[in-house]
Short mmCIF file of C-alpha atoms in Angstrom, two decimals:
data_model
loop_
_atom_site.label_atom_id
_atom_site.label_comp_id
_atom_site.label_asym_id
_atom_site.label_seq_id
_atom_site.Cartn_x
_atom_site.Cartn_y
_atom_site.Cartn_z
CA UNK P 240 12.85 -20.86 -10.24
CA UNK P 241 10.09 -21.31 -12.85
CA UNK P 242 9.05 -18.20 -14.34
CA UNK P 243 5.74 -18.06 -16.30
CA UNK P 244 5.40 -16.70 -19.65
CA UNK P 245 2.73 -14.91 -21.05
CA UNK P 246 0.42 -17.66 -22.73
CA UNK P 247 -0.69 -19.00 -19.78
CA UNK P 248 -2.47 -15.71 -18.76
CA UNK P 249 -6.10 -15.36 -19.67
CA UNK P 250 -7.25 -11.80 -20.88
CA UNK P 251 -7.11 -9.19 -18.36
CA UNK P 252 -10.73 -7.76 -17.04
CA UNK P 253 -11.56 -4.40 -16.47
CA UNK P 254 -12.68 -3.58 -12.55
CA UNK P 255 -16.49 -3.76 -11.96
CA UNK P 256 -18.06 -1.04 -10.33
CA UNK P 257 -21.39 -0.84 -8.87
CA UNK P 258 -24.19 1.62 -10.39
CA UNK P 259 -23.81 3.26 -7.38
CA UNK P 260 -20.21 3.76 -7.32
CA UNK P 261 -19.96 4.43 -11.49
CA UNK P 262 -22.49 7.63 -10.96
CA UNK P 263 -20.47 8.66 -8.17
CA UNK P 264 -22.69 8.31 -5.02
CA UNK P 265 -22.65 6.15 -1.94
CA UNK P 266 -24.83 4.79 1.06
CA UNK P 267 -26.40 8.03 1.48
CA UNK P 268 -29.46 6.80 3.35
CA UNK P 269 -27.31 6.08 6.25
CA UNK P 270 -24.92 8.98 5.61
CA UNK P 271 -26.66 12.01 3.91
CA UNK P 272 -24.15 14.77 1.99
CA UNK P 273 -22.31 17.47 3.93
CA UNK P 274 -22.35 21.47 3.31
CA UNK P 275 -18.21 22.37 1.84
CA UNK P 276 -16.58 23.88 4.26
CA UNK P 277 -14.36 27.48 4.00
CA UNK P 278 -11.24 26.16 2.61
CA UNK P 279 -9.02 29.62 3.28
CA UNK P 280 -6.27 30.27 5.11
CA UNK P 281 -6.67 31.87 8.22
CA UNK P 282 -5.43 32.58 11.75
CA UNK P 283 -8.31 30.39 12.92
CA UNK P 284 -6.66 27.43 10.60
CA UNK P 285 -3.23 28.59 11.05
CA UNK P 286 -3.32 28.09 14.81
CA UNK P 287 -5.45 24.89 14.57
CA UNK P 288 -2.55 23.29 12.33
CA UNK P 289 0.52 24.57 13.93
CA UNK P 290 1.24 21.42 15.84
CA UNK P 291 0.76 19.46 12.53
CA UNK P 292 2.73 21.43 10.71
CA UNK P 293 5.36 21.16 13.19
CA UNK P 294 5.36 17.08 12.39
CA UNK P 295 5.74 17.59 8.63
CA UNK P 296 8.04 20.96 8.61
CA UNK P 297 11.36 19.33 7.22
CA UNK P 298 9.84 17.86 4.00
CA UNK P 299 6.79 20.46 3.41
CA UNK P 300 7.75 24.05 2.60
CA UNK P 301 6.79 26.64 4.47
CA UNK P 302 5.03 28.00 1.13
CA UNK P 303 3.22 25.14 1.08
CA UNK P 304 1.41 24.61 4.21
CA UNK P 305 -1.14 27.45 3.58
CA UNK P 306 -2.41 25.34 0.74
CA UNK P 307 -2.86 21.80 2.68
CA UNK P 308 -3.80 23.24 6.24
CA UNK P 309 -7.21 24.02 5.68
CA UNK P 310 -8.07 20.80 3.85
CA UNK P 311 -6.20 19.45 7.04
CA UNK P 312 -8.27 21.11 9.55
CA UNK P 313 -11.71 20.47 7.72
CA UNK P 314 -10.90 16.72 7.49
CA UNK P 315 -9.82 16.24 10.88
CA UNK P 316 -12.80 18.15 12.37
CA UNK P 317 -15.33 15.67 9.67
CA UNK P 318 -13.67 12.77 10.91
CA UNK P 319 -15.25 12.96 14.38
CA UNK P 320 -19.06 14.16 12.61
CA UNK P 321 -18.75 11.27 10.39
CA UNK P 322 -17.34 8.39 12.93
CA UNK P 323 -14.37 7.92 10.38
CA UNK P 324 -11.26 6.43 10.15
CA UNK P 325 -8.53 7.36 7.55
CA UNK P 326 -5.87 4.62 6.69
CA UNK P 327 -2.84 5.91 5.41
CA UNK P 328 -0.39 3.34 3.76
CA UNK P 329 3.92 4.31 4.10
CA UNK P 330 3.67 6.04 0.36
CA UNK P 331 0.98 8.40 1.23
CA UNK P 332 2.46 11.40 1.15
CA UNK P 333 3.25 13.53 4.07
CA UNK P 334 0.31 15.84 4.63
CA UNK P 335 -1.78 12.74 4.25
CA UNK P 336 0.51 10.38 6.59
CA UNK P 337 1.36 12.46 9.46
CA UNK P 338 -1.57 15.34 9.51
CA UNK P 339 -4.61 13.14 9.02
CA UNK P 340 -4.55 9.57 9.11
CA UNK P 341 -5.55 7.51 12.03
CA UNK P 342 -3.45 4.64 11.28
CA UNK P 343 -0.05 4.47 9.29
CA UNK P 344 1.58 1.13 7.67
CA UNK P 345 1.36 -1.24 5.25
CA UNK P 346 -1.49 -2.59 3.36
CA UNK P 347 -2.60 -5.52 5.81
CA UNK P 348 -1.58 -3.72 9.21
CA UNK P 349 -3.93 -1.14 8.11
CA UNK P 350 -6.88 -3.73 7.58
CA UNK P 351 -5.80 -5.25 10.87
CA UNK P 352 -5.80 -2.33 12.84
CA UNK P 353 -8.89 -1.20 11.18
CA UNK P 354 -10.86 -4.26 12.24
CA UNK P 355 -10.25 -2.74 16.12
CA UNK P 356 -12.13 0.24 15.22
CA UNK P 357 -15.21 1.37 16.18
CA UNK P 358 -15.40 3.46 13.22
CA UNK P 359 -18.57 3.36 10.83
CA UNK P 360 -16.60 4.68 8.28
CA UNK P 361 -12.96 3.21 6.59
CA UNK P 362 -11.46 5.82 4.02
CA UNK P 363 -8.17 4.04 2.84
CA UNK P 364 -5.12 6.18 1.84
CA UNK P 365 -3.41 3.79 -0.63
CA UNK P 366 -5.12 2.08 -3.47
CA UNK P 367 -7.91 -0.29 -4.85
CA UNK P 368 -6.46 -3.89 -3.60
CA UNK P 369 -5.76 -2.40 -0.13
CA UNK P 370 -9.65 -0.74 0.31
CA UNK P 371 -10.39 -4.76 -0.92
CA UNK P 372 -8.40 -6.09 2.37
CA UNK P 373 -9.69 -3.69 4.55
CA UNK P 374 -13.27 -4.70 3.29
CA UNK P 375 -12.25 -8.26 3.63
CA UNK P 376 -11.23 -7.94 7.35
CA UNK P 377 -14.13 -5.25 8.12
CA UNK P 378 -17.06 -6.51 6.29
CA UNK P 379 -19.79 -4.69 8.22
CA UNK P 380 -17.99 -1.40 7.82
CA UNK P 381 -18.42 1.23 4.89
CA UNK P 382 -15.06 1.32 3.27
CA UNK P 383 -13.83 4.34 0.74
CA UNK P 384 -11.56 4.83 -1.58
CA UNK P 385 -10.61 8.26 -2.03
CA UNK P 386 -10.15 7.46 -6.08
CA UNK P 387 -11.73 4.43 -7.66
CA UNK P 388 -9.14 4.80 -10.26
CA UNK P 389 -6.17 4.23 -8.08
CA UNK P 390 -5.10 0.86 -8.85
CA UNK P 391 -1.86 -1.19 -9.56
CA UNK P 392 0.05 -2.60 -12.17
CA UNK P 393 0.97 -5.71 -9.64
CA UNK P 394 -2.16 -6.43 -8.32
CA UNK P 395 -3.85 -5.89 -12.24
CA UNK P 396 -1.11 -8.31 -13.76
CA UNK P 397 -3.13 -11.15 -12.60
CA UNK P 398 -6.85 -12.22 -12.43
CA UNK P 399 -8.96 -15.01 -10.87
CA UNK P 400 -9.39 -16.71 -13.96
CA UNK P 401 -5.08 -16.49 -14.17
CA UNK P 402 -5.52 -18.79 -11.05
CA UNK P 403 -7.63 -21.18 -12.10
CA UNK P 404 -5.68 -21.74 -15.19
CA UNK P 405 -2.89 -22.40 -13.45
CA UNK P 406 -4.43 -25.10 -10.95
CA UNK P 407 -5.54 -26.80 -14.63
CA UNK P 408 -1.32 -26.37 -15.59
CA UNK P 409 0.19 -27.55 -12.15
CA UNK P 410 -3.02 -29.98 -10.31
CA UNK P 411 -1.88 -30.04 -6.95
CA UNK P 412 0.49 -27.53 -6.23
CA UNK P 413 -0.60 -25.14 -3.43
CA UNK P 414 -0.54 -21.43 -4.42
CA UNK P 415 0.48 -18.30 -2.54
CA UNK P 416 -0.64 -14.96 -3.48
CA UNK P 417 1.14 -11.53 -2.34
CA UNK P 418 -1.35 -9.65 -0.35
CA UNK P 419 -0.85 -6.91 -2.90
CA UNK P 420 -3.96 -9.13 -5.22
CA UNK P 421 -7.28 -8.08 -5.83
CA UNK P 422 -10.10 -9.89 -3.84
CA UNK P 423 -10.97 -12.14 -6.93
CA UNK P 424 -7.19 -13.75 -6.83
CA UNK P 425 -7.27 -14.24 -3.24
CA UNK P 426 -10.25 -16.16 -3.52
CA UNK P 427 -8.71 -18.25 -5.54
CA UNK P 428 -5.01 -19.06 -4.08
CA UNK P 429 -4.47 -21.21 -0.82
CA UNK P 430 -2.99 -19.03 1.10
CA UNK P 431 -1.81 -14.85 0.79
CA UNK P 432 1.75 -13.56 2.09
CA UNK P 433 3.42 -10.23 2.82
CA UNK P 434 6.76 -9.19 1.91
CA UNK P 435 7.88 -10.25 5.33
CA UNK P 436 6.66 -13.57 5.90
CA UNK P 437 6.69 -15.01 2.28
CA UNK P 438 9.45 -17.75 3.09
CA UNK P 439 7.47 -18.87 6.19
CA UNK P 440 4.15 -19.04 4.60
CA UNK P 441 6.05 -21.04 1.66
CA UNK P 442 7.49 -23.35 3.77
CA UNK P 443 4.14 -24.17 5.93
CA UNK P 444 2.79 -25.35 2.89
CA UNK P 445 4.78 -28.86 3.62
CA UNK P 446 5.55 -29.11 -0.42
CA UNK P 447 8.27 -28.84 -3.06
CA UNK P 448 6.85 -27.01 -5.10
CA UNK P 449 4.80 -23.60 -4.71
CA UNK P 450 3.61 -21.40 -6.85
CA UNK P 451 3.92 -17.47 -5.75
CA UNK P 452 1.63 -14.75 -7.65
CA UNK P 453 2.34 -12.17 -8.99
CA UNK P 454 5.33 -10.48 -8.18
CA UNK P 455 8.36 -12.04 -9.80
CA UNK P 456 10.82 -10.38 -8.02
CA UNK P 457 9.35 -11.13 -4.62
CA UNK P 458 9.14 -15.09 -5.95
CA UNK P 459 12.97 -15.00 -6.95
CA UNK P 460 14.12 -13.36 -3.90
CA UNK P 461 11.97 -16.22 -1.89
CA UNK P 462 13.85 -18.28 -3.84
CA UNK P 463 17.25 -17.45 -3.10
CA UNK P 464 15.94 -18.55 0.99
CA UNK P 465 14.43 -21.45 0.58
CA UNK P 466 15.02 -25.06 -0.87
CA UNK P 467 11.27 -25.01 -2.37
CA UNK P 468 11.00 -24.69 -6.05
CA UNK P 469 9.16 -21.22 -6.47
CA UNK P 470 7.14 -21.29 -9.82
CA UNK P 471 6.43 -17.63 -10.14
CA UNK P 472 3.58 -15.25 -11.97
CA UNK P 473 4.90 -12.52 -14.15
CA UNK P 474 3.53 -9.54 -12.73
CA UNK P 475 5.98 -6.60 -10.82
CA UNK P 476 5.54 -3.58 -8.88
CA UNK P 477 6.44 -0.59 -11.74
CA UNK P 478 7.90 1.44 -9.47
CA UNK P 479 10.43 -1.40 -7.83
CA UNK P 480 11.21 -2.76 -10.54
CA UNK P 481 12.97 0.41 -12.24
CA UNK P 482 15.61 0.73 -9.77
CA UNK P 483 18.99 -0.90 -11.19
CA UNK P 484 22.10 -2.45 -9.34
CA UNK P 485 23.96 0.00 -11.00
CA UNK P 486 22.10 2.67 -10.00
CA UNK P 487 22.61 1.78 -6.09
CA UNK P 488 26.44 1.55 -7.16
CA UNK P 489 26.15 4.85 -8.24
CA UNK P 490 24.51 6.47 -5.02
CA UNK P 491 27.33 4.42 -3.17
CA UNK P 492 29.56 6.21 -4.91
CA UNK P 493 28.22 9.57 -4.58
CA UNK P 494 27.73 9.33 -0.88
CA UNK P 495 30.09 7.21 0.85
CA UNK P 496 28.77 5.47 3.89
CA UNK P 497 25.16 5.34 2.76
CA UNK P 498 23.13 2.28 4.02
CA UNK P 499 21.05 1.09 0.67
CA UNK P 500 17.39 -1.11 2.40
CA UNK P 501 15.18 -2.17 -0.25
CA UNK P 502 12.42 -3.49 -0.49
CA UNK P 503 11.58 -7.22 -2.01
CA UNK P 504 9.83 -6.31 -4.71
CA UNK P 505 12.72 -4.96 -6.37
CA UNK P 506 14.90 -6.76 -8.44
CA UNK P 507 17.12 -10.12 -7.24
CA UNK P 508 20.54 -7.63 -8.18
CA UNK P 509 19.34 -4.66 -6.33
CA UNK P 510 18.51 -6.86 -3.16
CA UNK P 511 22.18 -8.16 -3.73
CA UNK P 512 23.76 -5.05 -3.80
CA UNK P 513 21.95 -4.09 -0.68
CA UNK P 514 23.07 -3.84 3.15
CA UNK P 515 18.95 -4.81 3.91
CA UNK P 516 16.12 -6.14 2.43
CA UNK P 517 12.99 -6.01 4.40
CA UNK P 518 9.44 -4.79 4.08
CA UNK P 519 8.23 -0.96 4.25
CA UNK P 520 7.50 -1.72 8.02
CA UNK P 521 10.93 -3.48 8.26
CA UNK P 522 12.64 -0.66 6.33
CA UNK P 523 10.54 2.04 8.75
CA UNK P 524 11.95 -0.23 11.74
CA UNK P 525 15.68 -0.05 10.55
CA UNK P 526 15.73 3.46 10.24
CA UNK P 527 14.06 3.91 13.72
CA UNK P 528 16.07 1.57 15.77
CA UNK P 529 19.70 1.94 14.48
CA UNK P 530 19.40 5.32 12.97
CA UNK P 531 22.10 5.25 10.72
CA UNK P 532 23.68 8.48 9.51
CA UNK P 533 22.65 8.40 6.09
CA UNK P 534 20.18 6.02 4.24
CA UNK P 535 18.58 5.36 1.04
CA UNK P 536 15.33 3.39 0.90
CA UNK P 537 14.94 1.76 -2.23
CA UNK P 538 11.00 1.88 -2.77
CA UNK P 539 8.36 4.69 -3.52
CA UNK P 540 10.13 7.84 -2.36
CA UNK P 541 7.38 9.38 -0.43
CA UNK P 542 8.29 6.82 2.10
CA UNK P 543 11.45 8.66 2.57
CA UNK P 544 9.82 11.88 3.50
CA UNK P 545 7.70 10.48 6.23
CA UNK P 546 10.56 8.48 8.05
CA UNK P 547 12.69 11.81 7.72
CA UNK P 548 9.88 13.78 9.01
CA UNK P 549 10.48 11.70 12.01
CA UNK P 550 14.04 11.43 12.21
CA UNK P 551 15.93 14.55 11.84
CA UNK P 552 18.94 13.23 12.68
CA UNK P 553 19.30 10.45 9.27
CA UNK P 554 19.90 12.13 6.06
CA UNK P 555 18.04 10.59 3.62
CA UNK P 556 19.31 9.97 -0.11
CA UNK P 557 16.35 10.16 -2.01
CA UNK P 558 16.02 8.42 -5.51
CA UNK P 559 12.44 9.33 -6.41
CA UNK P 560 10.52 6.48 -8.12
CA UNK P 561 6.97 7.40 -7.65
CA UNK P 562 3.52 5.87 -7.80
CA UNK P 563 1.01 7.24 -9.98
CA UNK P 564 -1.75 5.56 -8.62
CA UNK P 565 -0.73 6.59 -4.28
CA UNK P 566 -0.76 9.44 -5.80
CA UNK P 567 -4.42 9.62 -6.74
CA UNK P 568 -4.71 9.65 -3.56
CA UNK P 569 -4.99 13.55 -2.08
CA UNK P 570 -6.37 15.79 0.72
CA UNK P 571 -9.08 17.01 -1.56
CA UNK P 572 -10.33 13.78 -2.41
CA UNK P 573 -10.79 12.63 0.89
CA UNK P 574 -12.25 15.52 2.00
CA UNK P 575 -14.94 14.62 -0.39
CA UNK P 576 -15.33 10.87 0.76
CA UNK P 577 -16.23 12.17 4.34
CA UNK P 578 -18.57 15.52 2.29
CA UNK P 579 -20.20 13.02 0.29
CA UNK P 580 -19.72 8.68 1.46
CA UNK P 581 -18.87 7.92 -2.58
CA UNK P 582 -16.81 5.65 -3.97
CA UNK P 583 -17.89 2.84 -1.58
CA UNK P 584 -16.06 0.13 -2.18
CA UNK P 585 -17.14 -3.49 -2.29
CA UNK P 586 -16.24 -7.96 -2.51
CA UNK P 587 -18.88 -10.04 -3.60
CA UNK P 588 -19.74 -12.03 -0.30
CA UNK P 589 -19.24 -15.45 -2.27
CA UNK P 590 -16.07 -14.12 -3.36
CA UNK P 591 -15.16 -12.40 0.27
CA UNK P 592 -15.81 -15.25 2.66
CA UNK P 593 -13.24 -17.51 0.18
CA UNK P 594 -10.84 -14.60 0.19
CA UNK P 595 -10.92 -13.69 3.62
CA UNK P 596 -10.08 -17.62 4.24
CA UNK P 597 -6.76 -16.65 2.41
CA UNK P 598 -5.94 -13.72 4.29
CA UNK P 599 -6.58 -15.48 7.87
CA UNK P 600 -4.55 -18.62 7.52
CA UNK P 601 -1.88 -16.83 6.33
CA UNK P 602 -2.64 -14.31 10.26
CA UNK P 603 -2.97 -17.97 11.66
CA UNK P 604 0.69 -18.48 11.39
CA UNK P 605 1.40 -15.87 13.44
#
């Protein structure tokens, strides 16, 4: 595998922002502000909660709740004023994932199940790149972000003008981008992938060499599957790239019998020291289905918490590498999107219709 250096990447560009969206307003002709409501805890709230609590009650404190329910409670009853639909991605955190959101999963099964909505509104639980793709797939829809700021270091490791550099170094060789790319890359690649079809889409492309941006580690552990030669971007995930083989060792050795699934984004040793390798969903699936008696999941460990919130009979082993930018990302912020319709994101059309080509032949191959 071909990994490229630095001096092929052009300078990195800051994200653009509307007027609209840098003075902190939205479409408010269509959707005109909301009075705050009470935020206090009360019977009223308490009893309105209590089943949602009950979801959430072995990884929130008791101590807790009275702090989270009425932001709970207020969102959920906005929600239906508003025709709004909150997307929560696997490293939301719990009060978020299991108390609120509409629809739970990764990045593009949120887009996808989004697109079936009859929602005006989108308010996306994760971060910038995924509001893009549910834009992309829902371009008639007003889509939020909860915190324009919440961004990624492997989605921001790469640009559109990185792409077209590299069709000028390598004329001819198809390129796949990681779904986890701003709108501006996926314009520019041939085709997108997730975690969990990357060695099919490589191998549709019919050549012998491919190009993968920007995740490294994803690229090398493509690699390791397939007899195409992967010429891979730079860029990683900084939260799955910090776990360490020997760390997983470690764990092992500190609780015998734990299953170790991570996720492809870390590290071609971690993967090896593994028992599974699989994508959030795939991880969430594992954990489901064969319920083993005690796991670790190798990825951002708020993940962990809403599996075992579902599954009280795993225990969970829970190294805790966490995303800054998920964790922008909070009740009280999206209680504001549906007060107040800011933070609206946007995709040039030009630049959508080329990127939403991307995204749908890689859904064309099924």
């Amino acid at each position: 595998m071909t990994l490229l250096t630095s001096d092929v990447r052009s300078a990195p560009s800051a994200r653009r922002e509307s007027p609209a969206n840098a003075l902190g307003v939205g479409p408010r002709g269509r959707f005109p502000a909301l009075p705050r409501p009470a935020l206090e805890w009360t019977p009223e709230v308490q009893a309105a909660t209590a089943h949602l609590y009950e979801r959430v009650a072995r990884v929130i404190p008791p101590v807790e709740w009275p702090f989270h329910a009425p932001y709970v409670k207020a969102i959920n009853d906005l929600k239906d004023v508003r025709n709004a639909t909150i997307l929560a991605h696997n490293y939301m955190t719990p009060e978020i994932y299991h108390c609120v959101a509409d629809h739970i999963g990764d990045s593009l099964q949120l887009a996808k199940l989004a697109a079936k909505s009859d929602a005006d509104i989108i308010i996306q639980g994760g971060v910038h790149f995924m509001a893009e793709t549910s834009k992309l797939l829902n371009p008639n829809k007003v889509v939020l972000t909860p915190d324009m700021k919440a961004g990624c270091s492997l989605a921001e490791s790469i640009n559109g003008a990185d792409v077209r550099a590299l069709r000028k170094q390598y004329p001819g060789v198809p390129i796949v981008a990681y779904v986890n790319t701003s709108a501006d890359v996926k314009a520019e690649v041939d085709i997108c992938c997730t975690s969990s079809n990357a060695v099919k889409v490589v191998e549709s492309l019919g050549a012998e060499r491919v190009i993968m941006v920007p995740d490294r580690y994803l690229a090398q552990n493509v690699a390791a599957q397939t007899k195409v030669e992967i010429i891979a971007w730079s860029g990683a995930c900084e939260v799955h790239e910090r776990f360490t083989a020997e760390e997983i060792e470690n764990y092992r050795a500190d609780h015998p019998g734990v299953q170790v699934l991570a996720h492809p984004e870390c590290p071609r040793e971690v993967i090896e020291v593994s028992d599974f390798a699989g994508s959030t969903a795939a991880m969430i699936d594992f954990v489901r289905s064969r319920k083993p008696a005690r796991v670790l999941l190798v990825t951002e460990c708020s993940m962990a918490d809403n599996v075992a919130a579902e599954t009280p009979d795993v225990e969970f082993v829970r190294p805790c590498n966490f995303c800054p930018h998920m964790k922008r990302i909070t009740l009280p912020k999206i209680l504001d999107s549906l007060l107040y319709v800011r933070e609206e994101v946007t995709v040039d059309p030009a630049v959508a219709e080329r990127a939403r080509r991307s995204v749908q032949r890689m859904i064309d191959l099924g």
